[in-house]
Coordinates of C-alpha atoms in Angstrom, one line a residue:
Chain B
X53 CA 132.5 127.1 90.7
X54 CA 129.1 127.3 88.9
X55 CA 127.5 130.5 90.1
X56 CA 123.9 129.3 89.5
X57 CA 124.3 125.7 90.9
X58 CA 122.4 126.4 94.1
X59 CA 119.6 128.1 92.1
X60 CA 119.3 125.2 89.7
X61 CA 119.2 122.8 92.7
X62 CA 116.3 124.9 94.1
X63 CA 114.5 124.8 90.8
X64 CA 115.0 121.0 90.6
X65 CA 113.6 120.7 94.2
X66 CA 110.6 122.9 93.4
X67 CA 109.9 121.0 90.2
X68 CA 109.3 117.9 92.3
X69 CA 106.3 119.6 94.1
X70 CA 102.8 118.5 93.1
X71 CA 101.4 120.8 90.4
X72 CA 104.8 122.2 89.4
X73 CA 107.0 121.2 86.5
X74 CA 110.4 122.5 85.4
X75 CA 109.0 125.5 83.7
X76 CA 106.7 126.7 86.5
X77 CA 109.4 125.9 89.0
X78 CA 111.8 128.2 87.2
X79 CA 109.2 131.0 87.1
X80 CA 108.5 130.6 90.8
X81 CA 112.2 130.6 91.8
X82 CA 112.8 133.7 89.7
X83 CA 109.9 135.4 91.3
X84 CA 111.2 134.5 94.8
X85 CA 114.7 135.8 94.0
X86 CA 113.2 139.1 92.8
X87 CA 111.1 139.4 96.0
X88 CA 113.8 138.1 98.2
X89 CA 113.1 140.2 101.3
X90 CA 109.3 140.4 100.9
X91 CA 108.6 136.8 100.0
X92 CA 111.6 134.4 99.9
X93 CA 113.1 135.0 103.3
X94 CA 109.7 134.8 105.2
X95 CA 108.9 131.7 103.2
X96 CA 112.2 130.1 104.0
X97 CA 111.7 131.0 107.7
X98 CA 108.2 129.5 107.7
X99 CA 109.4 126.4 105.9
X100 CA 112.1 125.9 108.5
X101 CA 109.7 126.4 111.3
X102 CA 107.0 124.1 110.0
X103 CA 109.6 121.4 109.1
X104 CA 110.7 121.5 112.7
X105 CA 107.2 121.4 114.3
X106 CA 104.8 119.7 111.8
X107 CA 103.4 116.4 113.0
X108 CA 100.4 114.1 112.7
X109 CA 97.6 114.5 115.3
X110 CA 97.9 111.4 117.5
X111 CA 94.1 111.2 117.6
X112 CA 92.9 111.7 114.0
X113 CA 95.9 111.8 111.8
X114 CA 95.4 115.5 110.7
X115 CA 98.5 117.5 110.2
X116 CA 99.3 120.3 112.7
X117 CA 102.1 121.6 114.8
X118 CA 100.8 120.1 118.1
X119 CA 100.3 116.5 119.2
X120 CA 96.6 116.9 119.3
X121 CA 95.1 119.1 116.4
X122 CA 92.8 122.0 117.1
X123 CA 89.7 120.1 115.8
X124 CA 90.3 117.2 118.2
X125 CA 91.2 119.5 121.0
X126 CA 88.0 121.5 120.6
X127 CA 85.1 120.5 122.9
X128 CA 82.6 122.0 120.4
X129 CA 83.7 119.5 117.7
X130 CA 82.9 116.6 120.0
X131 CA 79.3 116.2 118.8
X132 CA 79.4 112.4 118.4
X133 CA 80.1 112.5 114.6
X134 CA 83.3 111.3 113.0
X135 CA 84.0 111.9 109.3
X136 CA 86.4 109.3 107.9
X137 CA 88.6 110.6 105.0
X138 CA 91.4 109.1 103.0
X139 CA 93.9 111.9 103.2
X140 CA 94.6 115.2 105.0
X141 CA 93.8 117.0 101.7
X142 CA 90.2 115.6 101.9
X143 CA 89.9 116.8 105.5
X144 CA 91.0 120.3 104.5
X145 CA 88.4 120.2 101.6
X146 CA 85.7 119.3 104.0
X147 CA 86.7 122.1 106.4
X148 CA 86.6 124.6 103.5
X149 CA 82.9 123.7 103.2
X150 CA 82.4 124.9 106.8
X151 CA 79.4 122.7 107.2
X152 CA 80.6 119.7 109.2
X153 CA 80.9 120.4 112.9
X154 CA 82.2 117.0 114.1
X155 CA 85.7 115.5 114.2
X156 CA 87.6 113.6 111.5
X157 CA 89.6 110.5 111.2
X158 CA 92.3 110.4 108.5
X159 CA 93.1 106.9 107.2
X160 CA 96.2 107.8 105.3
X161 CA 95.2 105.8 102.2
X162 CA 92.9 102.9 101.2
X163 CA 93.1 99.2 101.6
X164 CA 95.1 97.5 98.9
X165 CA 96.3 93.9 99.2
X166 CA 98.3 94.3 96.0
X167 CA 100.2 97.3 97.5
X168 CA 100.4 95.6 100.9
X169 CA 98.4 98.3 102.6
X170 CA 96.3 96.6 105.3
X171 CA 94.1 97.9 108.1
X172 CA 97.1 98.3 110.4
X173 CA 98.8 100.7 108.0
X174 CA 95.5 102.7 107.7
X175 CA 94.8 103.7 111.3
X176 CA 91.6 101.6 111.2
X177 CA 92.1 100.0 114.6
X178 CA 92.5 103.5 116.0
X179 CA 89.1 104.5 114.5
X180 CA 87.5 101.5 116.1
X181 CA 89.0 102.6 119.5
X182 CA 87.8 106.1 119.0
X183 CA 84.2 105.1 118.4
X184 CA 84.0 103.7 121.9
X185 CA 86.3 106.3 123.6
X186 CA 84.6 109.4 122.2
X187 CA 81.0 108.1 122.5
X188 CA 80.6 108.4 118.8
X189 CA 77.0 108.1 117.5
X190 CA 77.6 108.4 113.7
X191 CA 80.5 107.6 111.4
X192 CA 80.4 109.3 108.0
X193 CA 82.4 107.5 105.4
X194 CA 83.7 110.3 103.0
X195 CA 85.9 108.0 100.9
X196 CA 86.6 108.3 97.2
X197 CA 84.1 106.5 94.8
X198 CA 86.9 104.2 93.5
X199 CA 87.2 100.5 93.9
X200 CA 89.8 100.8 96.7
X201 CA 87.8 103.6 98.4
X202 CA 84.6 101.7 98.4
X203 CA 86.4 98.4 99.6
X204 CA 87.8 100.4 102.5
X205 CA 84.3 101.9 103.2
X206 CA 82.7 98.4 103.2
X207 CA 85.5 97.1 105.4
X208 CA 85.0 99.9 108.1
X209 CA 81.2 99.5 107.8
X210 CA 81.5 95.8 108.4
X211 CA 83.6 96.4 111.5
X212 CA 81.2 99.0 113.0
X213 CA 77.9 97.7 112.0
X214 CA 75.4 97.6 114.9
X215 CA 77.7 99.7 117.1
X216 CA 77.2 103.1 115.5
X217 CA 75.1 104.8 112.8
X218 CA 76.9 104.6 109.5
X219 CA 76.5 107.0 106.5
X220 CA 78.3 107.9 103.4
X221 CA 78.4 111.1 101.3
X222 CA 75.7 111.4 98.6
X223 CA 76.8 111.0 95.0
X224 CA 75.2 113.0 92.2
X225 CA 74.9 116.4 90.4
X226 CA 77.4 118.9 91.7
X227 CA 76.2 122.4 92.5
X228 CA 76.3 124.5 89.4
X229 CA 76.7 121.3 87.3
X230 CA 74.9 120.7 84.0
X231 CA 73.4 117.3 83.3
X232 CA 74.7 117.3 79.8
X233 CA 78.3 117.2 81.1
X234 CA 77.8 114.4 83.6
X235 CA 78.8 110.8 82.9
X236 CA 76.2 108.1 82.9
X237 CA 77.2 106.6 86.2
X238 CA 76.8 110.0 88.0
X239 CA 73.4 110.6 86.5
X240 CA 72.3 107.1 87.5
X241 CA 73.6 107.7 91.1
X242 CA 71.9 111.1 91.2
X243 CA 68.6 109.6 90.0
X244 CA 68.7 106.8 92.5
X245 CA 69.4 109.2 95.3
X246 CA 66.7 111.7 94.3
X247 CA 64.7 113.5 97.0
X248 CA 61.3 115.1 97.3
X249 CA 61.1 118.6 95.9
Chain E
X122 CA 72.9 96.9 46.6
X123 CA 75.2 99.5 45.1
X124 CA 77.4 101.8 47.0
X125 CA 75.2 104.8 46.2
X126 CA 72.0 103.1 47.4
X127 CA 73.6 102.3 50.8
X128 CA 72.5 104.3 53.8
X129 CA 75.8 105.1 55.5
X130 CA 76.0 103.9 59.1
X131 CA 79.2 103.7 60.9
X132 CA 82.4 104.1 58.8
X133 CA 85.8 105.6 58.8
X134 CA 87.0 108.1 56.3
X135 CA 90.2 110.1 56.0
X136 CA 92.3 107.6 57.9
X137 CA 95.9 108.6 58.6
X138 CA 98.7 106.6 60.2
X139 CA 102.0 108.0 61.4
X140 CA 104.9 105.9 62.5
X141 CA 102.5 103.0 63.3
X142 CA 104.3 99.7 63.1
X143 CA 105.5 99.2 59.5
X144 CA 103.6 102.3 58.3
X145 CA 105.8 105.4 58.2
X146 CA 102.9 107.5 56.8
X147 CA 99.7 106.4 55.3
X148 CA 96.8 108.5 54.2
X149 CA 93.5 106.9 53.0
X150 CA 90.4 108.6 51.8
X151 CA 87.5 106.2 52.2
X152 CA 83.7 106.0 51.8
X153 CA 81.3 103.7 53.6
X154 CA 81.9 100.6 51.4
X155 CA 83.8 97.6 52.6
X156 CA 87.6 97.9 52.3
X157 CA 89.5 95.0 50.6
X158 CA 93.2 95.1 51.5
X159 CA 95.5 92.9 49.5
X160 CA 99.2 92.4 49.2
X161 CA 102.0 89.9 49.9
X162 CA 102.7 88.4 53.3
X163 CA 104.5 90.8 55.7
X164 CA 103.5 93.9 53.7
X165 CA 101.6 95.5 56.6
X166 CA 97.9 94.6 55.9
X167 CA 97.1 93.4 59.4
X168 CA 98.9 96.5 60.8
X169 CA 96.4 98.6 58.9
X170 CA 93.4 96.9 60.4
X171 CA 95.1 96.9 63.8
X172 CA 95.2 100.7 63.5
X173 CA 91.4 100.6 62.8
X174 CA 90.8 98.4 65.9
X175 CA 92.2 101.2 68.0
X176 CA 89.1 103.2 67.3
X177 CA 87.6 101.0 70.1
X178 CA 88.7 100.8 73.7
X179 CA 91.5 98.4 74.7
X180 CA 94.7 97.1 73.2
X181 CA 93.5 96.4 69.7
X182 CA 93.2 93.2 67.8
X183 CA 96.7 92.0 68.6
X184 CA 96.3 92.9 72.3
X185 CA 99.6 94.7 72.1
X186 CA 101.0 97.3 74.4
X187 CA 101.2 100.9 73.0
X188 CA 105.0 100.8 73.0
X189 CA 105.0 97.7 70.9
X190 CA 103.1 99.5 68.1
X191 CA 105.9 102.0 67.4
X192 CA 107.7 102.0 64.2
X193 CA 111.3 100.9 64.7
X194 CA 114.1 101.9 64.7
X195 CA 112.8 105.5 65.1
X196 CA 110.6 104.6 68.1
X197 CA 109.2 108.1 68.1
X198 CA 105.7 107.1 69.2
X199 CA 102.8 106.7 66.8
X200 CA 99.5 108.5 65.9
X201 CA 96.3 107.4 64.2
X202 CA 93.6 109.8 63.1
X203 CA 90.3 109.4 61.4
X204 CA 86.9 110.8 60.8
X205 CA 84.4 108.4 62.3
X206 CA 80.9 108.7 60.8
X207 CA 78.3 107.4 63.3
X208 CA 74.5 107.8 63.5
X209 CA 75.0 110.8 65.8
X210 CA 77.2 112.6 63.3
X211 CA 80.9 112.7 62.3
X212 CA 83.6 112.8 64.9
X213 CA 87.3 113.5 64.5
X214 CA 89.1 110.9 66.5
X215 CA 92.8 110.9 67.3
X216 CA 94.7 108.3 69.2
X217 CA 98.4 108.2 69.9
X218 CA 101.2 107.2 72.2
X219 CA 104.4 109.0 73.0
X220 CA 107.6 107.7 74.6
X221 CA 106.0 104.3 75.3
X222 CA 103.3 105.9 77.5
X223 CA 99.7 104.6 77.5
X224 CA 97.7 105.6 74.5
X225 CA 95.8 108.9 74.5
X226 CA 92.5 109.7 72.9
X227 CA 91.1 113.0 71.6
X228 CA 87.6 113.3 70.2
X229 CA 86.8 116.5 68.2
X230 CA 89.9 118.1 69.6
X231 CA 89.0 117.4 73.2
X232 CA 90.8 114.9 75.4
X233 CA 88.6 111.8 75.9
X234 CA 88.9 108.4 77.5
X235 CA 89.0 105.0 75.7
X236 CA 85.6 104.2 77.3
X237 CA 84.1 107.1 75.4
X238 CA 85.3 105.5 72.1
X239 CA 83.3 102.4 73.0
X240 CA 80.1 104.5 73.1
X241 CA 80.6 106.2 69.7
X242 CA 82.1 103.3 67.7
X243 CA 81.5 99.5 67.7
X244 CA 84.4 97.5 66.3
X245 CA 84.4 93.7 66.0
X246 CA 87.1 91.5 64.6
X247 CA 88.1 88.1 63.5
X248 CA 91.8 87.3 63.2
X249 CA 93.5 84.0 62.2
X250 CA 94.6 83.4 65.9
X251 CA 90.9 83.0 66.7
X252 CA 90.5 80.1 64.2
X253 CA 91.3 77.8 67.2
X254 CA 89.0 79.7 69.5
X255 CA 86.6 76.8 70.0
X256 CA 89.3 74.3 71.0
X257 CA 91.7 76.4 73.0
X258 CA 91.4 77.8 76.5
X259 CA 88.2 79.3 77.9
X260 CA 89.9 82.7 78.3
X261 CA 89.9 83.4 74.5
X262 CA 86.2 82.5 74.3
X263 CA 85.4 84.7 77.3
X264 CA 87.3 87.6 75.7
X265 CA 85.4 87.0 72.4
X266 CA 82.1 87.0 74.3
X267 CA 83.0 90.1 76.3
X268 CA 83.8 92.0 73.1
X269 CA 80.4 91.1 71.7
X270 CA 78.8 92.0 75.0
X271 CA 80.6 95.3 75.1
X272 CA 79.3 96.1 71.6
X273 CA 75.8 96.0 73.0
X274 CA 76.6 97.4 76.5
X275 CA 79.7 99.7 76.4
X276 CA 79.7 100.0 80.2
X277 CA 80.4 96.3 80.3
X278 CA 84.1 97.1 80.0
X279 CA 84.1 99.2 83.2
X280 CA 82.2 96.5 85.1
X281 CA 84.7 93.9 84.0
X282 CA 87.6 96.1 85.1
X283 CA 86.0 96.7 88.5
X284 CA 85.4 93.0 89.0
X285 CA 89.0 92.1 88.0
X286 CA 90.5 94.7 90.3
X287 CA 88.6 93.5 93.3
X288 CA 89.3 89.9 92.4
X289 CA 93.1 90.6 92.1
X290 CA 93.0 92.1 95.6
X291 CA 91.1 89.1 97.0
X292 CA 93.5 86.7 95.3
X293 CA 96.4 88.5 96.9
X294 CA 94.8 88.1 100.3
X295 CA 94.2 84.4 99.6
X296 CA 97.8 83.9 98.4
X297 CA 99.2 85.7 101.5
X298 CA 96.8 83.5 103.6
X299 CA 95.3 86.7 105.2
X300 CA 92.6 85.7 107.7
X301 CA 90.9 89.1 108.1
X302 CA 87.2 88.3 107.4
X303 CA 86.1 91.9 107.2
X304 CA 88.6 92.5 104.3
X305 CA 87.2 89.5 102.4
X306 CA 83.6 90.7 103.0
X307 CA 84.4 94.2 101.7
X308 CA 86.0 92.8 98.5
X309 CA 83.3 90.1 98.0
X310 CA 80.7 92.8 98.2
X311 CA 82.3 94.6 95.3
X312 CA 82.9 91.4 93.3
X313 CA 79.3 90.2 93.7
X314 CA 77.9 93.5 92.5
X315 CA 80.1 93.7 89.4
X316 CA 80.1 89.9 88.9
X317 CA 76.3 89.6 88.8
X318 CA 76.2 92.5 86.4
X319 CA 78.8 90.9 84.1
X320 CA 76.8 87.7 84.0
X321 CA 73.5 89.6 83.3
X322 CA 75.2 91.5 80.5
X323 CA 76.6 88.4 78.9
X324 CA 73.3 86.6 79.1
X325 CA 71.5 89.6 77.5
X326 CA 74.1 89.6 74.7
X327 CA 73.5 85.9 74.0
X328 CA 69.7 86.5 73.8
X329 CA 70.4 89.2 71.2
X330 CA 72.8 87.1 69.2
X331 CA 70.4 84.1 69.3
X332 CA 67.6 86.3 68.0
X333 CA 69.8 87.8 65.3
X334 CA 70.8 84.3 64.1
X335 CA 67.2 82.9 64.2
X336 CA 65.6 85.8 62.3
X337 CA 68.2 86.0 59.5
X338 CA 68.5 84.1 56.3
X339 CA 72.1 83.4 56.0
X340 CA 74.5 81.0 54.3
X341 CA 76.4 80.6 57.6
X342 CA 75.5 78.0 60.2
X343 CA 73.8 79.2 63.4
X344 CA 75.7 78.6 66.6
X345 CA 73.7 77.8 69.7
X346 CA 75.5 79.4 72.6
X347 CA 75.4 78.8 76.3
X348 CA 77.3 80.0 79.3
X349 CA 78.8 77.2 81.4
X350 CA 80.9 77.3 84.5
X351 CA 84.2 75.3 84.8
X352 CA 82.5 73.7 87.8
X353 CA 79.0 74.0 89.4
X354 CA 76.6 76.8 88.4
X355 CA 77.2 80.5 88.3
X356 CA 75.3 82.3 91.1
X357 CA 73.2 84.8 89.2
X358 CA 72.1 87.4 91.8
X359 CA 74.3 89.7 93.8
X360 CA 73.3 88.1 97.1
X361 CA 73.8 84.5 95.7
X362 CA 77.3 85.4 94.4
X363 CA 78.2 87.1 97.6
X364 CA 77.1 84.0 99.6
X365 CA 79.0 81.7 97.2
X366 CA 82.2 83.7 97.6
X367 CA 81.8 83.7 101.3
X368 CA 81.2 80.0 101.5
X369 CA 84.0 79.2 99.1
X370 CA 86.6 81.2 101.1
X371 CA 88.1 78.2 102.8
X372 CA 88.5 76.3 99.6
X373 CA 89.8 79.4 97.8
X374 CA 92.4 79.9 100.6
X375 CA 93.6 76.4 99.9
X376 CA 93.8 77.0 96.2
X377 CA 95.3 80.5 96.6
X378 CA 92.8 82.0 94.2
X379 CA 89.1 82.6 93.6
X380 CA 87.4 79.6 92.2
X381 CA 83.9 80.9 91.6
X382 CA 82.5 83.8 89.6
X383 CA 82.2 85.1 86.0
X384 CA 85.9 84.8 85.5
X385 CA 85.3 81.0 85.4
X386 CA 82.5 81.2 82.8
X387 CA 83.0 79.5 79.5
X388 CA 81.2 80.1 76.2
X389 CA 79.9 76.7 74.9
X390 CA 79.0 76.7 71.3
X391 CA 77.1 74.1 69.3
X392 CA 76.7 73.8 65.5
X393 CA 72.9 74.1 65.8
X394 CA 71.8 72.3 62.7
X395 CA 74.0 69.3 63.4
X396 CA 73.9 69.3 67.2
X397 CA 77.6 69.0 67.3
X398 CA 79.7 71.0 69.8
X399 CA 81.8 73.6 68.0
X400 CA 85.0 72.2 69.3
X401 CA 84.3 68.9 67.4
X402 CA 83.5 70.6 64.1
X403 CA 85.9 70.7 61.2
X404 CA 88.2 73.7 60.9
X405 CA 86.1 75.3 58.2
X406 CA 82.9 74.8 60.1
X407 CA 84.5 76.3 63.2
X408 CA 85.5 79.4 61.2
X409 CA 82.0 79.5 59.6
X410 CA 80.4 79.5 63.1
X411 CA 82.6 82.5 64.2
X412 CA 81.8 84.4 61.0
X413 CA 78.1 83.6 61.7
X414 CA 78.3 85.1 65.2
X415 CA 80.2 88.2 64.0
X416 CA 77.5 88.8 61.3
X417 CA 74.7 88.1 63.8
X418 CA 76.4 90.6 66.2
X419 CA 76.5 93.1 63.3
X420 CA 72.8 92.6 62.5
X421 CA 71.8 93.0 66.1
X422 CA 73.8 96.2 66.4
X423 CA 72.4 97.6 63.2
X424 CA 68.9 97.2 64.7
X425 CA 69.7 98.4 68.2
X426 CA 72.4 101.0 67.6
X427 CA 71.2 102.3 64.2
X428 CA 74.4 101.2 62.4
X429 CA 76.3 98.0 61.9
X430 CA 79.8 97.9 63.5
X431 CA 83.1 98.3 61.8
X432 CA 84.2 94.7 61.0
X433 CA 87.8 93.7 60.8
X434 CA 88.2 90.4 59.1
X435 CA 91.9 89.4 58.8
X436 CA 92.6 86.7 56.3
X437 CA 88.9 86.0 56.3
X438 CA 89.1 84.0 53.1
X439 CA 91.2 81.3 54.8
X440 CA 89.2 78.1 55.4
X441 CA 86.2 79.5 53.4
X442 CA 85.4 77.9 50.1
X443 CA 84.5 80.2 47.1
X444 CA 80.7 79.8 47.7
X445 CA 80.9 80.8 51.4
X446 CA 83.3 83.6 50.5
X447 CA 80.8 85.0 48.0
X448 CA 78.0 84.6 50.6
X449 CA 80.0 86.4 53.2
X450 CA 80.6 89.4 50.8
X451 CA 76.9 89.5 50.0
X452 CA 75.9 89.5 53.6
X453 CA 78.4 92.2 54.5
X454 CA 77.1 94.4 51.7
X455 CA 73.5 93.7 52.7
X456 CA 74.4 94.6 56.3
X457 CA 75.9 97.9 55.1
X458 CA 79.0 97.4 57.2
X459 CA 82.4 98.9 56.5
X460 CA 84.2 95.6 56.7
X461 CA 88.0 95.8 56.5
X462 CA 89.2 92.5 55.0
X463 CA 92.7 91.3 54.2
X464 CA 93.9 88.7 51.7
X465 CA 97.1 88.0 49.8
X466 CA 95.6 88.5 46.4
X467 CA 93.1 90.9 44.9
X468 CA 91.4 87.9 43.2
X469 CA 90.1 86.8 46.6
X470 CA 87.8 89.8 46.5
X471 CA 86.7 89.4 42.9
X472 CA 83.1 88.7 43.9
X473 CA 82.9 92.1 45.6
X474 CA 83.5 94.1 42.3
X475 CA 82.7 97.7 42.7
X476 CA 80.8 97.1 45.9
X477 CA 84.1 97.5 47.8
X478 CA 87.1 99.9 47.7
X479 CA 90.6 98.4 47.4
X480 CA 93.9 99.1 49.1
X481 CA 97.1 97.5 47.9
X482 CA 99.8 97.2 50.5
X483 CA 103.4 96.5 49.6
X484 CA 106.6 96.7 51.4
X485 CA 109.8 98.6 50.3
X486 CA 112.9 98.6 52.5
X487 CA 110.9 97.8 55.6
X488 CA 108.3 100.4 55.1
X489 CA 104.7 99.7 54.1
X490 CA 103.3 101.5 51.0
X491 CA 99.6 101.8 50.7
X492 CA 97.9 102.5 47.4
X493 CA 94.2 102.8 46.8
X494 CA 93.5 100.8 43.7
X495 CA 90.6 99.8 41.3
X496 CA 88.5 96.7 41.6
X497 CA 90.3 93.5 40.6

């Protein structure tokens, strides 16, 4: 019997994670084995626990361990604003900013006829329902500035036009950014969206 | 004009090829003068200028995939490097493909995109397959037009990609008979924004080409160019195009594809002095019109961009008589372009004399051998 077979299987599994390759997976597994009690066992326990309880929020599509996530359950977050994002990672990024105080709606992707991803696969009908059910006054479209992202934004805007205030995130110079390093399109967008000083 | 009197514009020096098609290894040390490449059929002359075409965005002059450019049987991947001298200074450009993956670009040792290449280098080409450009399908003429447009407006490539992506999505909806109006509206909005921009860029390019032909004294016939639609007229503004797409939806559903937009534009050319459509001209005249346009494009770029483009003229002597050939060489030298020209014999370039640098390409056991040689 190969004494390292299970460890190699673990390395192979780790290497499939985003951001990790075979080399970094080997280093991570070796580190975990060395810190078995302190790190590996608690990690394994947590992974088992989350694997058993993780689910998508029935309302917004966020990931949590309850049917309704903390943000949707919070009365304070029901301020009439819904921020539409493509993915849970985008929701978490917005939350890190600690600025937005409303609720979210995670689409789970973007419209793509070629990949056979339509409105039904994207929880767009649910978003339309929420606008009425939650007395929403503003929908903020925080979708990626790609063709698919913008097609999806236009699609939602076309559905909700006249029923609710619609906005999208500004595009332009990032905080701490230097003009010299920006591409032409970003500079043009920033100039078009300039504001009074 | 002698080589020493020339003000260097855009040119390649220190070109190296590794495992690129028939070239196992080639190393060329060049100056700004035109490059005359001669050698027998199948020696690897076109492969050499194909390598140079990869200093511009896209799939090069053969429109080949990166994995098709590998040298076989090794199939190790390929790499091309060169020092690109442009008005803004010299840049070290590397482009390569490994394991059949998409080609990569590095500029001055930093990873870059192919679109960045379009901003630092303008490369135009004429290849024998384009000899039938005026009589074959509109797609080839559109591609020729877009390459000239891109040379003036590098961002044109990105706009074309955006349009095509949105159109492919819309065509899929049409084919699948999807009836969701909101989805069409979203895609048509994207298509109309990029589509109107494509049309405006193309028209601006035609104006520049027309001016460059009118102002120049040239031995080549001027081509009067016009954008025409396969049917009807091209809606020119964003709102007109959006409206046309919306109105045409029912017809498009029946056809299963989009029937209006800049993808249905054709380039109509007329031999100006004779008033004869280019497609009805003789083979030699058709070639002369193409050469005329490429030279006009070069002159316009020299004026706007500060340097003429790199010109790649494969088998350019074919269909040109000795007089026109000499005139072409004189115009290239006057333009100051580093034109890469191929021909089977060195005598085809005799009129160039020491105004050009020469590369002889031969083939030994399936491998191209390049040798820089003296004027014929």
